[in-house]
XYZ file of C-alpha atoms in Angstrom:
757
model
C -113.649 28.341 -7.729
C -114.331 26.716 -11.108
C -110.866 25.124 -11.011
C -111.509 23.784 -7.515
C -114.859 22.387 -8.623
C -113.217 20.640 -11.563
C -110.505 19.163 -9.328
C -113.007 17.783 -6.806
C -115.176 16.355 -9.570
C -112.183 14.681 -11.240
C -110.750 13.242 -8.018
C -114.011 12.136 -6.362
C -116.824 12.016 -8.943
C -119.224 10.015 -6.736
C -118.677 12.382 -3.800
C -119.389 15.280 -6.122
C -122.613 13.636 -7.271
C -123.608 12.775 -3.695
C -123.122 16.372 -2.549
C -125.256 17.538 -5.441
C -128.057 15.215 -4.369
C -127.808 16.251 -0.714
C -127.906 19.959 -1.564
C -131.023 19.774 -3.734
C -134.552 18.710 -2.935
C -135.833 15.351 -4.085
C -137.335 15.608 -7.558
C -136.289 19.213 -7.935
C -135.234 20.698 -11.201
C -131.947 21.725 -9.638
C -131.065 18.094 -8.854
C -131.867 17.081 -12.423
C -129.699 19.836 -13.853
C -126.821 19.054 -11.513
C -126.995 15.354 -12.318
C -127.072 15.953 -16.057
C -124.122 18.303 -15.808
C -122.122 15.652 -13.973
C -123.223 12.821 -16.254
C -121.794 14.573 -19.278
C -118.354 13.954 -17.783
C -118.998 10.587 -16.103
C -120.738 8.102 -18.456
C -121.141 5.609 -15.602
C -123.842 7.837 -14.128
C -125.892 8.142 -17.298
C -127.694 4.844 -16.615
C -128.562 6.043 -13.120
C -130.138 9.173 -14.549
C -132.159 7.232 -17.098
C -133.554 5.027 -14.345
C -134.647 8.042 -12.336
C -136.512 9.412 -15.330
C -135.974 13.075 -14.654
C -138.167 15.082 -16.934
C -137.370 18.759 -17.446
C -140.870 19.764 -18.365
C -142.456 18.377 -15.165
C -139.612 19.127 -12.745
C -140.312 21.080 -9.608
C -139.044 24.640 -9.270
C -138.778 24.514 -5.495
C -134.985 24.704 -5.507
C -135.085 27.987 -7.363
C -137.854 29.461 -5.273
C -136.030 28.675 -2.021
C -132.867 30.551 -3.015
C -132.552 34.214 -2.104
C -131.456 36.138 -5.180
C -130.079 39.555 -4.329
C -130.638 42.397 -6.795
C -132.486 40.497 -9.503
C -132.611 43.576 -11.700
C -128.833 43.715 -11.692
C -128.634 40.029 -12.532
C -130.730 40.373 -15.679
C -129.437 43.765 -16.741
C -126.413 42.249 -18.472
C -128.478 39.998 -20.712
C -129.802 41.366 -23.995
C -133.229 39.794 -24.122
C -134.911 39.133 -27.427
C -137.993 41.108 -28.363
C -139.809 37.818 -28.770
C -141.549 37.100 -25.446
C -140.956 33.352 -25.455
C -137.295 33.772 -26.330
C -136.885 36.360 -23.588
C -138.438 34.012 -21.045
C -136.166 31.180 -22.138
C -133.108 33.383 -21.804
C -134.115 34.355 -18.287
C -134.682 30.733 -17.335
C -131.312 29.686 -18.765
C -129.533 32.457 -16.900
C -131.292 31.515 -13.680
C -130.352 27.876 -14.123
C -126.723 28.780 -14.799
C -126.549 30.922 -11.678
C -128.150 28.241 -9.543
C -125.697 25.620 -10.812
C -122.837 28.005 -10.024
C -124.092 28.423 -6.466
C -124.513 24.660 -6.176
C -120.878 24.207 -7.244
C -119.785 26.727 -4.606
C -121.578 24.809 -1.879
C -120.221 21.467 -3.042
C -116.661 22.848 -3.164
C -117.088 24.333 0.311
C -118.330 21.028 1.734
C -115.598 18.976 0.035
C -112.925 21.463 1.174
C -114.150 21.251 4.760
C -113.949 17.431 4.625
C -110.463 17.494 3.079
C -109.010 20.064 5.475
C -110.373 18.190 8.478
C -108.401 15.122 7.378
C -105.320 16.957 6.057
C -104.473 20.518 7.142
C -102.511 21.088 3.923
C -105.659 20.732 1.807
C -106.537 24.372 2.383
C -106.741 26.137 -0.995
C -110.235 27.501 -0.359
C -109.459 28.288 3.270
C -106.349 30.300 2.339
C -108.256 32.283 -0.264
C -111.022 33.016 2.208
C -108.454 33.976 4.842
C -106.852 36.598 2.587
C -110.302 37.856 1.604
C -111.368 38.251 5.241
C -108.073 39.974 6.016
C -108.441 42.414 3.114
C -111.945 43.306 4.354
C -110.569 44.173 7.822
C -112.739 41.429 9.319
C -112.516 41.231 13.146
C -110.555 38.336 14.625
C -113.650 36.816 16.237
C -115.254 36.454 12.806
C -112.094 34.893 11.376
C -112.052 32.407 14.220
C -115.676 31.498 13.536
C -114.823 30.803 9.891
C -111.818 28.781 11.082
C -113.984 26.684 13.394
C -116.460 25.997 10.609
C -113.586 24.960 8.365
C -113.895 27.732 5.772
C -110.767 29.690 6.694
C -107.315 29.266 8.157
C -106.449 30.672 11.571
C -105.616 34.368 12.127
C -101.987 33.478 12.872
C -101.749 31.583 9.580
C -103.224 34.585 7.784
C -100.521 36.806 9.294
C -97.822 34.415 8.104
C -99.404 34.417 4.639
C -99.298 38.226 4.579
C -95.619 38.161 5.539
C -94.886 35.623 2.813
C -96.823 37.614 0.206
C -94.964 40.781 1.229
C -91.654 39.024 0.619
C -92.808 37.844 -2.805
C -93.974 41.367 -3.649
C -90.550 42.740 -2.730
C -88.933 40.205 -5.056
C -91.287 41.298 -7.847
C -90.273 44.923 -7.291
C -86.619 43.942 -7.509
C -87.276 41.946 -10.664
C -88.754 45.005 -12.382
C -86.200 47.453 -11.005
C -83.187 45.365 -11.960
C -84.234 45.364 -15.612
C -82.980 48.987 -15.517
C -86.072 50.026 -17.491
C -88.330 51.020 -14.614
C -90.483 54.007 -13.761
C -90.498 55.012 -10.090
C -93.532 57.025 -8.972
C -93.925 58.328 -5.432
C -95.898 60.945 -3.543
C -96.755 61.954 -0.026
C -99.706 60.348 1.725
C -101.008 61.961 4.904
C -103.127 59.708 7.111
C -105.047 60.871 10.164
C -104.963 57.879 12.521
C -107.095 59.409 15.311
C -106.323 56.632 17.769
C -103.288 57.837 19.699
C -103.478 58.240 23.463
C -100.825 60.561 24.989
C -98.657 58.976 27.677
C -96.114 60.303 30.136
C -93.305 59.086 27.882
C -94.867 60.693 24.818
C -96.873 63.636 26.023
C -97.940 64.958 22.644
C -98.475 62.614 19.741
C -99.376 63.937 16.333
C -102.207 61.877 14.900
C -101.414 62.920 11.318
C -98.865 60.484 9.873
C -96.732 61.820 7.001
C -95.758 58.864 4.813
C -94.532 58.361 1.254
C -96.140 55.839 -1.077
C -95.415 54.810 -4.651
C -95.138 52.072 -7.225
C -92.627 50.698 -9.707
C -93.658 50.121 -13.324
C -91.780 48.492 -16.159
C -91.178 50.743 -19.153
C -92.714 49.397 -22.321
C -92.915 50.118 -26.042
C -89.466 48.873 -26.953
C -87.423 50.704 -24.322
C -84.128 48.930 -23.531
C -81.414 49.621 -20.929
C -79.170 51.026 -23.675
C -81.741 53.749 -24.316
C -81.215 54.906 -20.714
C -77.409 54.614 -20.684
C -76.821 58.363 -20.846
C -76.165 59.459 -17.263
C -72.624 60.663 -18.005
C -73.676 62.444 -21.207
C -76.352 64.439 -19.398
C -74.097 65.234 -16.434
C -71.426 66.675 -18.717
C -73.864 69.352 -19.877
C -75.806 69.811 -16.650
C -76.022 73.271 -15.101
C -75.323 71.603 -11.735
C -71.919 70.423 -12.961
C -69.190 72.997 -12.350
C -67.063 71.338 -15.032
C -69.817 71.116 -17.638
C -68.508 71.457 -21.177
C -71.717 72.682 -22.789
C -74.735 73.895 -20.852
C -77.981 73.952 -22.872
C -79.889 77.181 -23.384
C -82.609 78.150 -20.956
C -86.066 76.913 -21.972
C -87.686 79.020 -24.690
C -91.347 78.212 -25.230
C -91.504 79.895 -28.644
C -89.090 77.259 -29.964
C -91.533 74.505 -28.968
C -94.623 75.724 -30.816
C -93.985 73.716 -33.988
C -93.265 70.297 -32.508
C -96.135 68.791 -34.493
C -96.665 70.667 -37.780
C -100.269 70.644 -38.946
C -100.188 69.536 -42.580
C -103.914 70.098 -43.080
C -104.044 73.686 -41.832
C -103.179 75.353 -45.135
C -105.857 73.403 -47.013
C -108.719 73.832 -44.534
C -107.789 76.770 -42.327
C -108.517 74.531 -39.325
C -105.752 73.559 -36.915
C -105.493 70.530 -34.597
C -107.678 72.208 -31.972
C -110.375 73.299 -34.424
C -110.729 69.789 -35.809
C -110.969 68.349 -32.306
C -113.680 70.900 -31.508
C -115.620 69.789 -34.589
C -115.466 66.192 -33.406
C -116.506 67.155 -29.874
C -119.515 69.149 -31.099
C -120.753 66.155 -33.112
C -120.045 63.758 -30.244
C -122.117 65.898 -27.860
C -125.019 65.980 -30.305
C -124.891 62.199 -30.740
C -124.830 61.371 -27.039
C -126.898 64.224 -25.580
C -129.134 65.338 -28.433
C -132.332 63.730 -29.759
C -132.455 59.952 -30.093
C -132.132 60.096 -33.895
C -128.456 61.051 -33.679
C -127.482 57.919 -31.693
C -127.269 56.028 -34.999
C -124.060 57.888 -35.843
C -122.217 56.782 -32.681
C -120.389 53.946 -34.437
C -119.775 55.930 -37.627
C -118.106 58.925 -35.988
C -114.358 58.360 -35.967
C -112.098 59.514 -33.172
C -110.124 62.737 -33.738
C -107.058 62.266 -35.913
C -104.275 61.169 -33.534
C -101.040 63.131 -33.528
C -98.717 60.700 -31.734
C -100.388 57.757 -30.008
C -98.986 55.429 -27.361
C -99.885 51.831 -28.311
C -102.505 50.437 -25.871
C -100.491 47.705 -24.145
C -100.919 46.691 -20.522
C -98.437 48.233 -18.104
C -96.726 45.914 -15.646
C -96.443 47.532 -12.230
C -96.267 46.640 -8.548
C -97.005 48.876 -5.526
C -93.986 49.899 -3.499
C -93.866 49.441 0.234
C -94.962 52.675 1.856
C -92.084 54.520 3.511
C -92.181 56.213 6.903
C -90.666 59.324 5.355
C -91.977 62.876 5.393
C -91.669 63.832 1.752
C -92.477 67.514 2.258
C -88.786 68.370 2.741
C -85.766 68.135 0.459
C -84.038 65.670 2.783
C -87.206 63.598 2.849
C -87.209 63.438 -0.948
C -83.577 62.311 -0.958
C -84.495 59.496 1.425
C -87.535 58.624 -0.693
C -85.456 58.384 -3.890
C -82.813 56.248 -2.166
C -85.451 53.948 -0.662
C -87.311 53.553 -3.960
C -84.036 52.558 -5.635
C -83.358 50.068 -2.848
C -86.804 48.516 -3.306
C -86.034 48.244 -7.017
C -82.753 46.484 -6.266
C -80.535 49.106 -7.917
C -78.034 51.680 -6.716
C -74.304 51.919 -6.102
C -72.945 48.610 -4.729
C -69.797 50.393 -3.503
C -71.639 52.963 -1.399
C -71.527 51.852 2.264
C -74.217 54.383 3.214
C -76.805 53.197 0.719
C -80.254 52.090 1.856
C -80.387 48.311 2.148
C -83.400 46.025 1.782
C -82.942 42.497 3.173
C -79.175 42.760 2.435
C -79.718 41.497 -1.115
C -77.364 42.257 -3.970
C -78.119 45.295 -6.089
C -77.471 46.243 -9.712
C -75.198 49.215 -10.412
C -77.140 52.108 -11.933
C -74.211 54.547 -12.197
C -74.166 54.646 -16.013
C -77.940 54.766 -16.429
C -80.736 57.194 -15.783
C -83.994 56.247 -14.074
C -87.393 57.790 -14.702
C -89.251 59.200 -11.699
C -92.799 60.529 -11.672
C -94.974 62.552 -9.354
C -96.686 65.884 -8.870
C -95.233 69.372 -9.247
C -94.253 69.645 -5.590
C -92.292 66.400 -5.777
C -90.585 67.656 -8.947
C -89.444 70.851 -7.237
C -88.149 69.077 -4.148
C -86.282 66.523 -6.264
C -84.626 69.383 -8.165
C -83.656 70.891 -4.816
C -82.221 67.551 -3.715
C -80.169 67.279 -6.917
C -78.826 70.789 -6.342
C -77.896 69.963 -2.748
C -76.163 66.722 -3.761
C -74.392 68.101 -6.867
C -71.018 68.317 -5.082
C -70.904 64.594 -4.230
C -68.236 62.358 -5.788
C -70.265 59.517 -7.305
C -73.089 59.623 -9.882
C -75.563 57.874 -7.597
C -74.903 60.136 -4.614
C -75.231 63.163 -6.920
C -78.648 61.858 -7.997
C -77.574 62.562 -11.564
C -79.575 59.527 -12.698
C -82.917 61.165 -11.838
C -85.093 62.120 -14.811
C -88.401 63.503 -13.582
C -91.661 63.134 -15.522
C -94.418 65.661 -14.849
C -97.631 64.145 -13.488
C -100.526 64.890 -15.829
C -103.283 64.130 -13.323
C -102.191 66.973 -11.057
C -101.713 69.132 -14.142
C -105.339 68.475 -15.066
C -106.373 69.479 -11.555
C -104.413 72.704 -11.947
C -106.194 73.337 -15.262
C -109.521 72.834 -13.493
C -108.621 75.377 -10.855
C -107.366 77.844 -13.470
C -110.782 77.794 -15.153
C -112.404 78.321 -11.764
C -110.196 81.373 -11.155
C -111.053 82.843 -14.556
C -114.787 82.217 -14.858
C -116.227 81.698 -11.362
C -114.055 83.238 -8.659
C -114.517 86.923 -9.680
C -117.616 88.258 -7.909
C -118.585 90.335 -10.933
C -119.480 87.191 -12.886
C -122.610 86.571 -10.796
C -124.517 89.400 -12.500
C -124.093 88.026 -16.043
C -126.856 85.696 -17.178
C -124.454 83.794 -19.438
C -121.451 83.433 -17.110
C -120.166 80.018 -16.082
C -120.951 80.952 -12.495
C -124.616 81.486 -13.419
C -124.769 78.300 -15.494
C -123.329 76.361 -12.558
C -126.110 77.791 -10.404
C -128.711 76.472 -12.841
C -127.040 73.058 -12.861
C -126.563 72.914 -9.081
C -128.884 75.436 -7.418
C -128.167 74.119 -3.908
C -124.373 74.218 -4.269
C -123.680 77.771 -5.421
C -121.829 78.574 -2.210
C -119.472 75.637 -2.589
C -118.888 76.305 -6.277
C -117.904 79.928 -5.695
C -115.560 79.189 -2.772
C -113.971 75.720 -2.847
C -115.794 73.498 -5.328
C -113.353 70.603 -5.261
C -112.038 68.741 -8.275
C -115.012 66.487 -9.038
C -117.661 69.178 -8.737
C -115.717 71.640 -10.897
C -115.002 69.080 -13.618
C -118.686 68.199 -13.810
C -119.612 71.879 -14.069
C -117.109 72.259 -16.923
C -118.384 69.195 -18.751
C -122.117 69.760 -18.348
C -122.010 73.504 -19.019
C -119.931 72.899 -22.131
C -122.370 70.276 -23.432
C -125.344 72.603 -22.931
C -123.570 75.521 -24.621
C -122.628 73.414 -27.634
C -126.145 71.994 -27.970
C -127.388 75.579 -27.958
C -124.964 76.269 -30.812
C -126.518 73.373 -32.728
C -129.967 74.895 -32.287
C -128.795 78.236 -33.656
C -126.886 76.653 -36.535
C -129.918 74.567 -37.501
C -132.210 77.603 -37.426
C -129.780 79.521 -39.643
C -129.965 76.777 -42.255
C -133.719 76.395 -42.090
C -135.957 78.686 -40.015
C -138.417 75.805 -39.697
C -135.899 73.919 -37.568
C -136.780 75.726 -34.364
C -135.456 72.957 -32.119
C -133.087 70.012 -32.214
C -136.078 67.681 -32.438
C -137.257 69.485 -35.564
C -133.741 69.310 -36.956
C -133.571 65.568 -36.198
C -136.909 65.056 -37.957
C -135.252 66.187 -41.199
C -132.920 63.169 -40.875
C -129.580 64.857 -41.595
C -126.610 62.694 -42.591
C -123.280 62.507 -40.801
C -121.795 64.573 -43.621
C -124.377 67.276 -42.910
C -123.432 67.227 -39.239
C -119.732 67.617 -40.031
C -120.446 70.600 -42.248
C -122.586 72.253 -39.591
C -120.062 71.461 -36.841
C -117.360 73.252 -38.825
C -119.669 76.253 -39.106
C -120.252 76.143 -35.343
C -116.525 76.065 -34.605
C -115.823 78.994 -36.910
C -118.756 81.061 -35.596
C -119.323 80.369 -31.911
C -115.900 79.406 -30.536
C -112.894 81.696 -30.210
C -109.605 80.597 -31.748
C -106.169 82.007 -32.408
C -107.532 83.999 -35.350
C -110.390 85.623 -33.430
C -109.853 89.368 -33.021
C -111.431 89.813 -29.611
C -109.911 93.274 -29.128
C -111.616 94.706 -32.224
C -114.903 93.009 -31.341
C -114.941 94.667 -27.934
C -114.094 98.105 -29.320
C -117.209 98.219 -31.494
C -119.853 100.653 -30.287
C -122.552 97.995 -30.546
C -120.390 95.224 -29.087
C -122.090 92.375 -27.235
C -119.781 91.979 -24.266
C -121.460 88.850 -22.908
C -121.213 87.151 -26.296
C -117.484 87.921 -26.420
C -117.092 86.382 -22.964
C -118.924 83.284 -24.202
C -116.542 82.912 -27.167
C -113.627 82.705 -24.728
C -115.546 80.414 -22.362
C -116.330 77.983 -25.180
C -112.687 77.927 -26.278
C -111.338 77.206 -22.797
C -113.930 74.555 -21.968
C -113.053 72.727 -25.188
C -109.354 73.097 -24.442
C -109.984 71.249 -21.176
C -111.932 68.546 -23.034
C -109.071 68.168 -25.507
C -106.528 67.691 -22.721
C -108.751 65.074 -21.053
C -109.380 63.184 -24.295
C -105.680 63.143 -25.187
C -104.774 61.784 -21.747
C -107.399 59.037 -21.859
C -106.370 57.886 -25.350
C -102.601 58.173 -24.903
C -102.161 60.853 -27.576
C -98.939 62.434 -26.311
C -98.638 64.480 -29.483
C -101.951 66.192 -28.797
C -100.955 66.754 -25.164
C -97.837 68.532 -26.399
C -99.901 70.727 -28.735
C -102.134 71.940 -25.880
C -99.202 72.421 -23.483
C -98.259 75.923 -24.745
C -101.861 77.119 -24.462
C -102.137 75.916 -20.871
C -98.698 77.343 -20.060
C -99.904 80.777 -21.149
C -103.138 80.406 -19.187
C -101.262 79.351 -16.041
C -98.849 82.262 -16.421
C -101.717 84.730 -16.804
C -103.699 83.500 -13.778
C -100.650 83.448 -11.526
C -99.822 79.728 -11.443
C -96.206 80.461 -12.371
C -94.781 77.253 -10.946
C -96.878 75.169 -13.303
C -96.025 77.415 -16.251
C -92.279 77.188 -15.633
C -92.381 73.482 -14.752
C -94.265 72.576 -17.937
C -91.923 74.675 -20.075
C -88.846 73.112 -18.499
C -90.176 69.581 -18.941
C -91.140 70.065 -22.591
C -87.813 71.758 -23.350
C -85.771 68.983 -21.778
C -87.672 66.259 -23.623
C -87.307 67.850 -27.056
C -84.117 69.915 -26.819
C -81.854 68.444 -24.128
C -82.336 64.687 -23.731
C -80.974 62.177 -26.274
C -83.496 60.931 -28.801
C -83.831 57.448 -27.282
C -84.421 58.855 -23.798
C -86.910 61.376 -25.160
C -88.902 58.609 -26.825
C -88.810 56.470 -23.658
C -90.276 59.366 -21.655
C -92.994 60.234 -24.156
C -94.098 56.616 -24.698
C -94.333 56.059 -20.927
C -95.689 59.455 -19.925
C -99.041 57.704 -19.529
C -99.582 54.119 -18.413
C -102.367 51.668 -19.202
C -103.261 49.395 -16.241
C -105.808 47.442 -18.322
C -104.185 47.427 -21.760
C -107.432 48.636 -23.346
C -108.001 51.442 -25.807
C -109.076 54.690 -24.181
C -107.955 53.489 -20.728
C -104.672 55.376 -20.336
C -103.991 56.946 -16.960
C -101.405 59.338 -15.620
C -98.927 57.617 -13.257
C -99.723 60.098 -10.487
C -103.426 59.179 -10.839
C -102.588 55.522 -10.191
C -100.490 56.513 -7.197
C -103.391 58.495 -5.734
C -105.644 55.478 -6.273
C -103.214 53.244 -4.381
C -103.069 55.872 -1.620
C -106.827 55.779 -1.343
C -106.845 51.995 -1.067
C -104.233 52.183 1.686
C -106.070 54.827 3.685
C -109.682 53.764 3.234
C -109.762 50.069 2.370
C -106.760 47.895 3.182
C -104.881 49.862 5.838
C -106.690 48.307 8.778
C -109.486 49.493 11.038
C -109.936 50.707 14.600
C -107.026 49.600 16.791
C -105.334 47.908 13.824
C -105.205 51.190 11.889
C -101.554 51.977 12.610
C -98.521 53.157 10.675
C -96.876 49.740 10.981
C -99.983 47.997 9.649
C -100.299 50.442 6.738
C -96.653 49.966 5.771
C -96.913 46.186 6.010
C -100.039 46.002 3.855
C -99.071 48.686 1.316
C -97.225 46.410 -1.082
C -100.157 43.982 -1.257
C -102.891 46.385 -2.349
C -103.187 44.883 -5.822
C -103.223 41.334 -4.416
C -106.090 42.249 -2.103
C -107.960 43.916 -4.964
C -107.530 40.833 -7.157
C -108.652 38.530 -4.337
C -111.730 40.650 -3.635
C -112.709 40.767 -7.301
C -112.236 37.015 -7.600
C -114.416 36.291 -4.577
C -117.121 38.666 -5.803
C -117.105 37.061 -9.238
C -116.848 33.422 -8.194
C -119.382 33.699 -5.378
C -121.912 35.516 -7.577
C -121.923 38.663 -5.432
C -123.618 41.692 -6.991
C -124.021 45.363 -6.208
C -120.705 45.692 -4.361
C -118.806 48.051 -6.670
C -117.392 51.295 -5.282
C -117.716 52.976 -8.657
C -120.644 55.350 -8.939
C -123.052 54.902 -11.811
C -123.276 57.749 -14.304
C -126.115 60.114 -13.486
C -128.967 60.586 -15.918
C -128.378 64.199 -16.955
C -131.047 64.440 -19.657
C -133.553 66.461 -17.669
C -130.867 68.639 -16.067
C -129.296 69.449 -19.434
C -132.752 70.087 -20.875
C -133.463 72.612 -18.098
C -130.134 74.342 -18.694
C -130.757 74.307 -22.439
C -134.139 75.954 -21.916
C -132.492 78.622 -19.754
C -129.877 79.298 -22.432
C -132.494 79.450 -25.158
C -135.016 81.709 -23.399
C -133.039 83.858 -20.978
C -129.253 83.865 -21.309
C -128.913 83.548 -25.121
C -125.099 83.438 -24.775
C -124.317 82.377 -28.352
C -126.476 85.057 -29.963
C -125.186 88.547 -30.733
C -127.353 91.130 -29.002
C -126.049 94.625 -29.834
C -124.899 96.757 -26.899
C -125.424 93.976 -24.330
C -123.168 94.839 -21.412
C -121.237 92.722 -18.926
C -120.032 93.562 -15.437
C -116.931 91.460 -15.986
C -114.806 91.461 -19.126
C -113.041 88.116 -19.384
C -109.541 88.676 -20.696
C -107.976 86.545 -23.387
C -105.680 84.743 -20.966
C -103.894 82.882 -23.753
C -102.764 86.157 -25.313
C -102.153 87.693 -21.905
C -99.905 84.828 -20.868
C -97.663 85.392 -23.892
C -96.860 88.921 -22.750
C -94.028 89.276 -20.199
C -95.646 92.496 -18.952
C -98.993 90.793 -18.410
C -97.323 87.896 -16.623
C -95.583 90.258 -14.239
C -98.945 91.892 -13.476
C -100.574 88.578 -12.605
C -101.637 88.230 -8.959
C -99.211 86.492 -6.638
C -100.677 83.037 -6.027
C -97.498 81.199 -5.110
C -99.102 80.059 -1.873
C -101.872 78.408 -3.862
C -99.316 76.747 -6.100
C -97.843 75.011 -3.089
C -100.989 72.881 -2.967
C -100.030 70.004 -5.230
C -103.681 69.190 -5.910
C -104.343 72.679 -7.270
C -105.852 73.861 -3.997
C -108.889 71.646 -4.500
C -108.649 69.551 -1.319
C -108.430 65.827 -0.712
C -109.306 63.087 -3.183
C -112.186 60.668 -2.887
C -113.468 57.811 -5.040
C -115.516 60.109 -7.240
C -112.504 62.352 -7.934
C -110.525 59.396 -9.255
C -113.466 58.168 -11.344
C -113.423 61.408 -13.357
C -111.056 60.351 -16.104
C -113.253 61.168 -19.094
């Protein structure tokens, strides 16, 4: 909009000035401001302004009072107002003037664009933008036609042609990325309930649930070149699927992967990677959720020492066109892989049966491998497809180019469900005052039924986060009281004005005392005659909650080294709770990356295991998370509405999701729209955490040792249990649950995808 305003002002300065006068009241302050703004660029108007004698101090404020400002509080919230009252008032006035001038520019551009398009139909920049915006909002045709009649939009038929043209350009962008031979292909199933079919005599029974496959193509970054992926033949020669393989690698052995990242500081401090992260997390919780005094250390506290970071550079990606393929079968996955390659413009040019897109030339991928990403179910079906195709004659038909990358978002969901199985699902946990099930009831007293049956991903993550914060703040209270009995609360501790060095020392004490680790002898503790069984359960609970926080932090900050250090711990937990598919899939993936694949390919996988759509620090996302986000946009936002909500419409619009998002954001920003975000604001948890803290302090006392305190449910050390083959064989059979790629936690919504911290 600002560019359009500049163009109109440059081409027709007097028209621009005239529109400004017509759109403001005579003698109003708005007219004076608009005229001065224009005069700065057109000296010929300065004399006119001097003659009119506009005076800012005596100008009328009618123009401002007549405008309807939506959500004023939101408008001023972004401005840091000075403590000085007069300065604050001046800042508010300046901001109000700037917004009014912006709205005035919008109206002048709209009027000038209407004049220009009436004379010349090709002068339709604003109308085309508005047309795409109306289309992306699923605006009814009658509304589009009204905007067309006014002159603010192009016709519905023109909008359809624009969508077709944009779809073609998007397909060319996909080919451009794919034909670099350094592309990541991510795909997953997307089930959409259309609910609009009417059975007919020709089609007596129509299933309303459409099984489609969506995805995107991203360009590999961080120095990856096609030569790094030229290893298809090398890997096939030692593949277990190759009957003529010369050297088949050993089966995955997790014990050989425990020292991938040696901890050089362990011998000096006795604290490993996980302990030092826990120290940081304890301090971070105190700073952000403790008394106000500790906020001063927010900028001083450094992030945990990274192990192997991905540089925060923006990932280039483009949504793929959704495929009318049921991906729940092996044959469906074969079709999905072939179609994704075709959209990327690669494959085997000599294969007459290959999938073709617009009959364009393709680049031969026979000597290269291609990275594919998705959830665990997709991984298993792709492996089945490779096994089925292993007898084919050509590399592409054998699918020997497929290198699958495990999706970390679905892994995190599985970790969430594993904690639910351990700490909440057993009915015996409801009788313990310090169990996670009881703490969740204090946090969410009206949702105990949901939490104990099917909590869903978002609800369970929030229970994990908030319960962990309250438990660690309770540890701070106990640690402070141990140092000085006068510090009976965190407020009293804050009043002593401790330094950051003091906090680090106390946090180390907390980690060594109140959180279980690999050195904690839980067996001996429980065998004591005066053992506190609930306290022992809390030690394990604290350890596992922090292990979840460490996985989340590593994913958000692109620390693949830290992810690899927590992998074995989660593998053992998954094996112990019965999620054997995740345990074996994680072991196989880690083994292949570090023991089977060539070094260049291994680095390419690790540096692109997470992507960064924004290019900002702390904004890394798992590729399968981005794919779920695109699915949500297709189903809920840009896939059409009512009678237009069809499979054909969804497929046609799928490749333009990012274009629609960009257009919507641009309109919202340029037209000064506020309060339209779909992202939920963070809840104020201070009172809720205070209530839970009071419960922990007065009733549960989970971090205190109370001799002979009993528990109805002894929580096993699942990390140790998962290392034992005997224990793993005794784990309950939950293979049916593992078939749910989302960890059995149901469908996603906006709030699920917002939980990335």
